[in-house]
mmCIF file of C-alpha atoms and ligand atoms in Angstrom:
data_model
loop_
_atom_site.group_PDB
_atom_site.id
_atom_site.type_symbol
_atom_site.label_atom_id
_atom_site.label_comp_id
_atom_site.label_asym_id
_atom_site.label_seq_id
_atom_site.Cartn_x
_atom_site.Cartn_y
_atom_site.Cartn_z
ATOM 1 C CA MET C 14 -11.102 -10.619 -39.597
ATOM 2 C CA ILE C 15 -8.427 -12.054 -37.352
ATOM 3 C CA SER C 16 -8.686 -15.745 -36.592
ATOM 4 C CA LEU C 17 -7.401 -17.801 -33.712
ATOM 5 C CA GLU C 18 -4.860 -19.379 -36.083
ATOM 6 C CA ASP C 19 -3.451 -15.926 -36.940
ATOM 7 C CA ILE C 20 -3.014 -15.170 -33.247
ATOM 8 C CA LYS C 21 -1.390 -18.482 -32.463
ATOM 9 C CA SER C 22 1.292 -18.104 -35.111
ATOM 10 C CA ASN C 23 2.924 -15.398 -32.929
ATOM 11 C CA PRO C 24 3.745 -15.182 -29.194
ATOM 12 C CA VAL C 25 0.525 -14.642 -27.254
ATOM 13 C CA PRO C 26 0.478 -12.367 -24.165
ATOM 14 C CA ASN C 27 0.916 -14.461 -21.041
ATOM 15 C CA HIS C 28 -1.245 -12.129 -18.943
ATOM 16 C CA ILE C 29 -4.135 -9.953 -20.148
ATOM 17 C CA ALA C 30 -5.830 -7.452 -17.830
ATOM 18 C CA ILE C 31 -9.158 -5.889 -18.777
ATOM 19 C CA ILE C 32 -11.101 -2.858 -17.556
ATOM 20 C CA MET C 33 -14.591 -4.047 -18.504
ATOM 21 C CA ASP C 34 -16.290 -0.684 -19.024
ATOM 22 C CA GLY C 35 -19.448 0.506 -20.801
ATOM 23 C CA ASN C 36 -22.174 -1.739 -19.353
ATOM 24 C CA GLY C 37 -24.337 1.202 -18.263
ATOM 25 C CA ARG C 38 -24.158 2.895 -21.669
ATOM 26 C CA TRP C 39 -24.928 -0.380 -23.423
ATOM 27 C CA ALA C 40 -28.121 -0.715 -21.337
ATOM 28 C CA LYS C 41 -29.076 2.921 -21.817
ATOM 29 C CA GLN C 42 -28.829 2.592 -25.591
ATOM 30 C CA ARG C 43 -31.490 -0.131 -25.327
ATOM 31 C CA GLN C 44 -33.674 1.661 -22.750
ATOM 32 C CA GLN C 45 -32.789 -1.074 -20.276
ATOM 33 C CA GLN C 46 -31.657 -0.958 -16.633
ATOM 34 C CA ARG C 47 -27.936 -0.654 -15.808
ATOM 35 C CA ILE C 48 -28.022 -4.141 -14.278
ATOM 36 C CA ASP C 49 -29.085 -5.564 -17.651
ATOM 37 C CA GLY C 50 -25.829 -4.197 -19.030
ATOM 38 C CA HIS C 51 -23.911 -5.890 -16.235
ATOM 39 C CA ILE C 52 -25.678 -9.211 -16.916
ATOM 40 C CA GLN C 53 -24.729 -8.964 -20.580
ATOM 41 C CA GLY C 54 -21.211 -8.036 -19.424
ATOM 42 C CA ALA C 55 -20.945 -11.326 -17.534
ATOM 43 C CA SER C 56 -21.729 -13.129 -20.761
ATOM 44 C CA ALA C 57 -19.021 -11.136 -22.592
ATOM 45 C CA LEU C 58 -16.622 -12.283 -19.874
ATOM 46 C CA LYS C 59 -17.498 -15.924 -20.573
ATOM 47 C CA ASN C 60 -16.703 -15.476 -24.277
ATOM 48 C CA THR C 61 -13.478 -13.630 -23.528
ATOM 49 C CA LEU C 62 -12.415 -16.333 -21.100
ATOM 50 C CA GLU C 63 -13.026 -18.993 -23.762
ATOM 51 C CA GLY C 64 -11.014 -16.944 -26.239
ATOM 52 C CA CYS C 65 -8.110 -16.579 -23.815
ATOM 53 C CA LEU C 66 -8.118 -20.288 -23.072
ATOM 54 C CA ALA C 67 -8.127 -21.169 -26.778
ATOM 55 C CA ALA C 68 -5.306 -18.712 -27.498
ATOM 56 C CA GLY C 69 -3.121 -20.007 -24.668
ATOM 57 C CA VAL C 70 -3.253 -16.940 -22.395
ATOM 58 C CA LYS C 71 -2.294 -18.059 -18.878
ATOM 59 C CA TYR C 72 -3.654 -15.180 -16.768
ATOM 60 C CA LEU C 73 -6.785 -13.085 -17.279
ATOM 61 C CA THR C 74 -7.382 -10.375 -14.665
ATOM 62 C CA VAL C 75 -10.610 -8.413 -14.947
ATOM 63 C CA TYR C 76 -11.833 -5.306 -13.150
ATOM 64 C CA ALA C 77 -15.393 -6.029 -12.058
ATOM 65 C CA PHE C 78 -15.967 -3.513 -9.242
ATOM 66 C CA SER C 79 -13.745 -0.706 -7.988
ATOM 67 C CA LEU C 80 -13.551 0.734 -4.488
ATOM 68 C CA GLU C 81 -14.957 3.920 -6.038
ATOM 69 C CA ASN C 82 -17.935 1.930 -7.402
ATOM 70 C CA TRP C 83 -19.224 1.617 -3.814
ATOM 71 C CA ASN C 84 -20.490 5.188 -4.358
ATOM 72 C CA ARG C 85 -23.079 3.999 -6.908
ATOM 73 C CA SER C 86 -26.761 3.567 -5.976
ATOM 74 C CA PRO C 87 -27.571 0.764 -3.510
ATOM 75 C CA LEU C 88 -29.771 -0.801 -6.206
ATOM 76 C CA GLU C 89 -26.882 -1.106 -8.661
ATOM 77 C CA VAL C 90 -24.385 -2.219 -5.979
ATOM 78 C CA GLU C 91 -26.725 -4.934 -4.675
ATOM 79 C CA GLY C 92 -27.478 -6.059 -8.222
ATOM 80 C CA LEU C 93 -23.776 -6.414 -8.905
ATOM 81 C CA MET C 94 -23.130 -8.356 -5.687
ATOM 82 C CA ASP C 95 -25.942 -10.767 -6.631
ATOM 83 C CA LEU C 96 -24.449 -11.093 -10.087
ATOM 84 C CA PHE C 97 -20.997 -12.014 -8.694
ATOM 85 C CA VAL C 98 -22.601 -14.702 -6.522
ATOM 86 C CA ARG C 99 -24.650 -16.025 -9.441
ATOM 87 C CA TYR C 100 -21.616 -16.025 -11.731
ATOM 88 C CA CYS C 101 -19.684 -18.190 -9.270
ATOM 89 C CA HIS C 102 -22.566 -20.622 -8.776
ATOM 90 C CA THR C 103 -23.273 -21.087 -12.474
ATOM 91 C CA GLU C 104 -19.650 -21.107 -13.645
ATOM 92 C CA VAL C 105 -17.773 -23.167 -11.075
ATOM 93 C CA ASP C 106 -18.341 -26.501 -12.857
ATOM 94 C CA ASN C 107 -17.347 -24.974 -16.153
ATOM 95 C CA LEU C 108 -14.181 -23.537 -14.597
ATOM 96 C CA ASN C 109 -13.257 -26.960 -13.291
ATOM 97 C CA LYS C 110 -14.067 -28.643 -16.585
ATOM 98 C CA ASN C 111 -11.720 -26.239 -18.351
ATOM 99 C CA ASN C 112 -8.979 -26.448 -15.721
ATOM 100 C CA ILE C 113 -9.350 -22.734 -14.803
ATOM 101 C CA ARG C 114 -8.253 -21.458 -11.407
ATOM 102 C CA PHE C 115 -10.433 -18.680 -9.974
ATOM 103 C CA ARG C 116 -9.089 -15.925 -7.710
ATOM 104 C CA ALA C 117 -10.591 -12.737 -6.284
ATOM 105 C CA ILE C 118 -8.548 -9.668 -5.292
ATOM 106 C CA GLY C 119 -9.598 -6.456 -3.567
ATOM 107 C CA LYS C 120 -10.743 -5.171 -0.200
ATOM 108 C CA LEU C 121 -12.954 -8.219 0.151
ATOM 109 C CA ASP C 122 -13.914 -7.558 3.776
ATOM 110 C CA MET C 123 -16.229 -4.827 2.484
ATOM 111 C CA LEU C 124 -18.380 -7.410 0.662
ATOM 112 C CA ASN C 125 -21.487 -8.918 2.210
ATOM 113 C CA ASP C 126 -21.097 -12.309 3.801
ATOM 114 C CA GLU C 127 -22.723 -14.285 1.015
ATOM 115 C CA CYS C 128 -20.577 -12.698 -1.679
ATOM 116 C CA TYR C 129 -17.374 -13.067 0.350
ATOM 117 C CA GLN C 130 -18.038 -16.732 1.165
ATOM 118 C CA THR C 131 -19.023 -17.573 -2.419
ATOM 119 C CA LEU C 132 -15.825 -16.067 -3.807
ATOM 120 C CA ARG C 133 -13.702 -17.924 -1.253
ATOM 121 C CA ILE C 134 -15.453 -21.247 -1.902
ATOM 122 C CA THR C 135 -15.027 -20.815 -5.664
ATOM 123 C CA GLU C 136 -11.325 -20.142 -5.098
ATOM 124 C CA GLN C 137 -11.017 -23.293 -3.002
ATOM 125 C CA LYS C 138 -12.945 -25.470 -5.452
ATOM 126 C CA THR C 139 -10.699 -24.426 -8.350
ATOM 127 C CA GLU C 140 -7.324 -24.018 -6.635
ATOM 128 C CA GLN C 141 -5.764 -27.125 -8.217
ATOM 129 C CA ASN C 142 -6.481 -25.982 -11.799
ATOM 130 C CA SER C 143 -3.610 -24.884 -13.972
ATOM 131 C CA ALA C 144 -4.579 -24.061 -17.575
ATOM 132 C CA LEU C 145 -5.438 -20.416 -16.843
ATOM 133 C CA THR C 146 -5.888 -18.211 -13.778
ATOM 134 C CA LEU C 147 -8.979 -15.991 -13.911
ATOM 135 C CA THR C 148 -8.702 -13.209 -11.339
ATOM 136 C CA ILE C 149 -11.646 -10.936 -10.602
ATOM 137 C CA ALA C 150 -10.842 -7.578 -9.026
ATOM 138 C CA ILE C 151 -13.806 -6.760 -6.799
ATOM 139 C CA SER C 152 -13.894 -3.874 -4.326
ATOM 140 C CA TYR C 153 -10.404 -3.266 -5.689
ATOM 141 C CA GLY C 154 -8.359 -0.073 -5.722
ATOM 142 C CA SER C 155 -4.709 0.066 -6.603
ATOM 143 C CA ARG C 156 -3.736 2.888 -4.253
ATOM 144 C CA TRP C 157 -5.401 1.054 -1.382
ATOM 145 C CA GLU C 158 -3.486 -2.099 -2.359
ATOM 146 C CA ILE C 159 -0.148 -0.241 -2.328
ATOM 147 C CA VAL C 160 -0.847 1.480 1.004
ATOM 148 C CA ASN C 161 -1.933 -1.859 2.459
ATOM 149 C CA ALA C 162 1.381 -3.407 1.360
ATOM 150 C CA ALA C 163 3.311 -0.506 2.923
ATOM 151 C CA GLN C 164 1.406 -0.948 6.180
ATOM 152 C CA GLN C 165 2.172 -4.670 6.365
ATOM 153 C CA LEU C 166 5.842 -4.037 5.682
ATOM 154 C CA ALA C 167 5.960 -1.312 8.347
ATOM 155 C CA LYS C 168 4.477 -3.725 10.879
ATOM 156 C CA GLU C 169 7.109 -6.347 10.067
ATOM 157 C CA VAL C 170 9.886 -3.771 10.433
ATOM 158 C CA GLU C 171 8.435 -2.688 13.802
ATOM 159 C CA ALA C 172 8.345 -6.324 14.904
ATOM 160 C CA HIS C 173 11.989 -6.736 13.747
ATOM 161 C CA GLN C 174 10.969 -9.458 11.285
ATOM 162 C CA ILE C 175 12.613 -7.617 8.406
ATOM 163 C CA LYS C 176 15.024 -4.686 8.089
ATOM 164 C CA SER C 177 13.970 -1.572 6.193
ATOM 165 C CA GLU C 178 17.050 -1.977 3.923
ATOM 166 C CA GLN C 179 15.628 -5.290 2.735
ATOM 167 C CA ILE C 180 12.643 -3.585 1.129
ATOM 168 C CA ASP C 181 13.155 -3.568 -2.624
ATOM 169 C CA GLU C 182 10.829 -3.886 -5.625
ATOM 170 C CA ARG C 183 10.826 -7.650 -5.542
ATOM 171 C CA LEU C 184 9.943 -7.859 -1.833
ATOM 172 C CA PHE C 185 7.312 -5.133 -2.149
ATOM 173 C CA THR C 186 5.587 -7.085 -4.927
ATOM 174 C CA ASN C 187 5.094 -9.999 -2.519
ATOM 175 C CA TYR C 188 2.889 -7.818 -0.337
ATOM 176 C CA LEU C 189 0.508 -6.852 -3.136
ATOM 177 C CA MET C 190 -2.673 -8.864 -3.690
ATOM 178 C CA THR C 191 -1.322 -9.876 -7.089
ATOM 179 C CA ASP C 192 1.664 -11.731 -5.585
ATOM 180 C CA PHE C 193 0.603 -14.963 -7.354
ATOM 181 C CA MET C 194 0.665 -13.538 -10.893
ATOM 182 C CA PRO C 195 3.203 -12.006 -13.276
ATOM 183 C CA ASP C 196 2.678 -8.402 -14.438
ATOM 184 C CA PRO C 197 0.162 -7.965 -17.271
ATOM 185 C CA ASP C 198 1.573 -7.900 -20.810
ATOM 186 C CA LEU C 199 -1.537 -6.300 -22.278
ATOM 187 C CA LEU C 200 -4.213 -4.087 -20.684
ATOM 188 C CA ILE C 201 -7.487 -3.631 -22.581
ATOM 189 C CA ARG C 202 -10.025 -0.923 -21.730
ATOM 190 C CA THR C 203 -13.363 -0.899 -23.507
ATOM 191 C CA SER C 204 -15.963 1.851 -24.054
ATOM 192 C CA GLY C 205 -13.698 4.586 -25.413
ATOM 193 C CA GLU C 206 -12.394 5.855 -22.060
ATOM 194 C CA TYR C 207 -8.665 6.585 -21.908
ATOM 195 C CA ARG C 208 -7.883 6.168 -18.241
ATOM 196 C CA ILE C 209 -6.764 3.575 -15.738
ATOM 197 C CA SER C 210 -9.302 4.287 -12.942
ATOM 198 C CA ASN C 211 -7.094 3.045 -10.097
ATOM 199 C CA TYR C 212 -6.397 -0.392 -11.616
ATOM 200 C CA LEU C 213 -3.096 -2.276 -11.132
ATOM 201 C CA LEU C 214 -1.011 0.925 -11.051
ATOM 202 C CA TRP C 215 2.148 -0.784 -9.808
ATOM 203 C CA GLN C 216 1.744 -3.848 -12.024
ATOM 204 C CA ILE C 217 1.278 -2.040 -15.378
ATOM 205 C CA ALA C 218 4.617 -0.193 -15.327
ATOM 206 C CA TYR C 219 5.591 -1.826 -18.647
ATOM 207 C CA THR C 220 2.252 -3.167 -19.873
ATOM 208 C CA GLU C 221 1.077 -2.443 -23.419
ATOM 209 C CA LEU C 222 -2.189 -0.461 -23.392
ATOM 210 C CA TYR C 223 -5.056 -1.058 -25.822
ATOM 211 C CA PHE C 224 -8.206 1.045 -25.966
ATOM 212 C CA THR C 225 -11.329 0.259 -27.960
ATOM 213 C CA ASP C 226 -14.664 2.054 -28.392
ATOM 214 C CA VAL C 227 -16.562 -1.241 -28.151
ATOM 215 C CA LEU C 228 -18.793 -1.337 -25.058
ATOM 216 C CA TRP C 229 -17.946 -4.254 -22.782
ATOM 217 C CA PRO C 230 -21.226 -6.219 -23.346
ATOM 218 C CA ASP C 231 -20.452 -6.158 -27.101
ATOM 219 C CA PHE C 232 -16.888 -7.437 -26.633
ATOM 220 C CA THR C 233 -16.388 -10.739 -28.462
ATOM 221 C CA LYS C 234 -13.616 -13.249 -29.117
ATOM 222 C CA GLU C 235 -12.947 -11.447 -32.407
ATOM 223 C CA GLU C 236 -12.417 -8.191 -30.493
ATOM 224 C CA LEU C 237 -10.053 -10.028 -28.172
ATOM 225 C CA TYR C 238 -8.083 -11.452 -31.085
ATOM 226 C CA LYS C 239 -7.898 -7.970 -32.617
ATOM 227 C CA ALA C 240 -6.371 -6.642 -29.393
ATOM 228 C CA ILE C 241 -3.891 -9.538 -29.259
ATOM 229 C CA ALA C 242 -2.918 -9.014 -32.915
ATOM 230 C CA ASP C 243 -2.320 -5.316 -32.178
ATOM 231 C CA PHE C 244 -0.126 -6.310 -29.222
ATOM 232 C CA GLN C 245 1.832 -8.717 -31.421
ATOM 233 C CA ARG C 246 2.754 -5.895 -33.807
ATOM 234 C CA ARG C 247 4.360 -3.844 -31.046
ATOM 235 C CA GLU C 248 7.985 -3.850 -29.944
ATOM 236 C CA ARG C 249 8.449 -3.938 -26.181
ATOM 237 C CA ARG C 250 11.721 -2.200 -25.437
ATOM 238 C CA PHE C 251 11.772 -1.952 -21.611
ATOM 239 C CA GLY C 252 13.995 1.133 -21.816
ATOM 240 C CA LYS C 253 16.455 -0.287 -24.354
ATOM 241 C CA THR C 254 16.830 0.804 -27.970
ATOM 242 C CA SER C 255 15.231 -0.973 -30.889
ATOM 243 C CA GLU C 256 18.695 -2.139 -32.067
ATOM 244 C CA GLN C 257 19.494 -3.644 -28.683
ATOM 245 C CA ILE C 258 16.215 -5.572 -28.709
ATOM 246 C CA LYS C 259 16.933 -6.949 -32.192
ATOM 247 C CA ASP C 260 20.478 -7.930 -31.161
ATOM 248 C CA THR C 261 19.304 -9.962 -28.175
ATOM 249 C CA ALA C 262 16.645 -11.669 -30.307
ATOM 250 C CA LYS C 263 19.355 -13.001 -32.652
HETATM 251 C C1 IPE K 6 -18.420 -1.138 -16.017
HETATM 252 O O1 IPE K 6 -19.513 -0.559 -16.662
HETATM 253 C C2 IPE K 6 -18.828 -2.048 -14.882
HETATM 254 C C3 IPE K 6 -18.665 -1.460 -13.547
HETATM 255 C C4 IPE K 6 -18.032 -0.355 -13.286
HETATM 256 C C5 IPE K 6 -19.230 -2.169 -12.436
HETATM 257 P P1 IPE K 6 -20.151 0.783 -16.146
HETATM 258 O O2 IPE K 6 -21.250 0.444 -15.207
HETATM 259 O O3 IPE K 6 -19.117 1.711 -15.620
HETATM 260 O O4 IPE K 6 -20.758 1.352 -17.511
HETATM 261 P P2 IPE K 6 -20.766 2.860 -17.991
HETATM 262 O O5 IPE K 6 -19.360 3.363 -17.939
HETATM 263 O O6 IPE K 6 -21.663 3.595 -17.071
HETATM 264 O O7 IPE K 6 -21.285 2.788 -19.389
HETATM 265 C C1 IPE K 7 -13.742 1.216 -13.865
HETATM 266 O O1 IPE K 7 -14.888 1.668 -14.499
HETATM 267 C C2 IPE K 7 -14.087 0.113 -12.929
HETATM 268 C C3 IPE K 7 -14.584 -1.096 -13.561
HETATM 269 C C4 IPE K 7 -14.636 -1.362 -14.834
HETATM 270 C C5 IPE K 7 -15.035 -2.097 -12.638
HETATM 271 P P1 IPE K 7 -15.645 2.985 -14.024
HETATM 272 O O2 IPE K 7 -16.760 3.200 -14.984
HETATM 273 O O3 IPE K 7 -16.015 2.878 -12.592
HETATM 274 O O4 IPE K 7 -14.516 4.090 -14.164
HETATM 275 P P2 IPE K 7 -14.621 5.663 -14.312
HETATM 276 O O5 IPE K 7 -15.441 6.137 -13.156
HETATM 277 O O6 IPE K 7 -15.308 5.938 -15.616
HETATM 278 O O7 IPE K 7 -13.214 6.144 -14.295
HETATM 279 MG MG1 MG K 8 -17.921 3.051 -16.538
#
């Protein structure tokens, strides 16, 4: 078993992104409703957040609801919206106690009023915190995010606020919803699926990917530490050769 001490003896990823998948299957295995899987998933998120905080991870960005998830049954969608609201209400004091900043990203204008307001209030109540930034991607889709950025830039070019030649990778990044965070170092997907499902496509250009068969509600701190230990064994080359990386480390 990998302990927190093992993890902390090596550089820890600054930013971990997670596709929290497998809640429905977890519930089905127990003859429960899908929403029961989501409720248990929220508790797995609490444990993971604690683990990240203890390990010294600075950014945790989790995929809670995709734009495509709007196509699920109204019962499941409403259950999830209620769960997001409840999570904020029950966790806000804990977030403040642990110096955690809360952010929400996605096409938030599609959310109902209560959910939208609760997310915004939770952001405001925690905005001064600095130990870790927890970002929840809700009603989020990466292609939408990129198109949205392109649209904003086009408007500014039309209004002569910027010149098209000024658009480079760095400027473009400022128009994404993730402008306040660095790119993820490690992306974890649970439940044995090997796909990205429209998550942070731009941001994961050089992210290390980790897949596990564990269903999200069963994900524990130990599973998190296992993923971090796996990450720590890898060599990130960013297009260079292994020798070049070792030379610069000297
Ligand atoms: C992930 O679990 C949570 C959401 C997408 C909201 P799923 O609900 O996708 O669970 P599975 O994939 O059906 O098991
Ligand atoms: C991705 O899971 C979205 C979230 C975890 C919120 P899905 O279960 O919706 O993804 P697909 O449909 O299997 O690709
Ligand atoms: Mg799924």
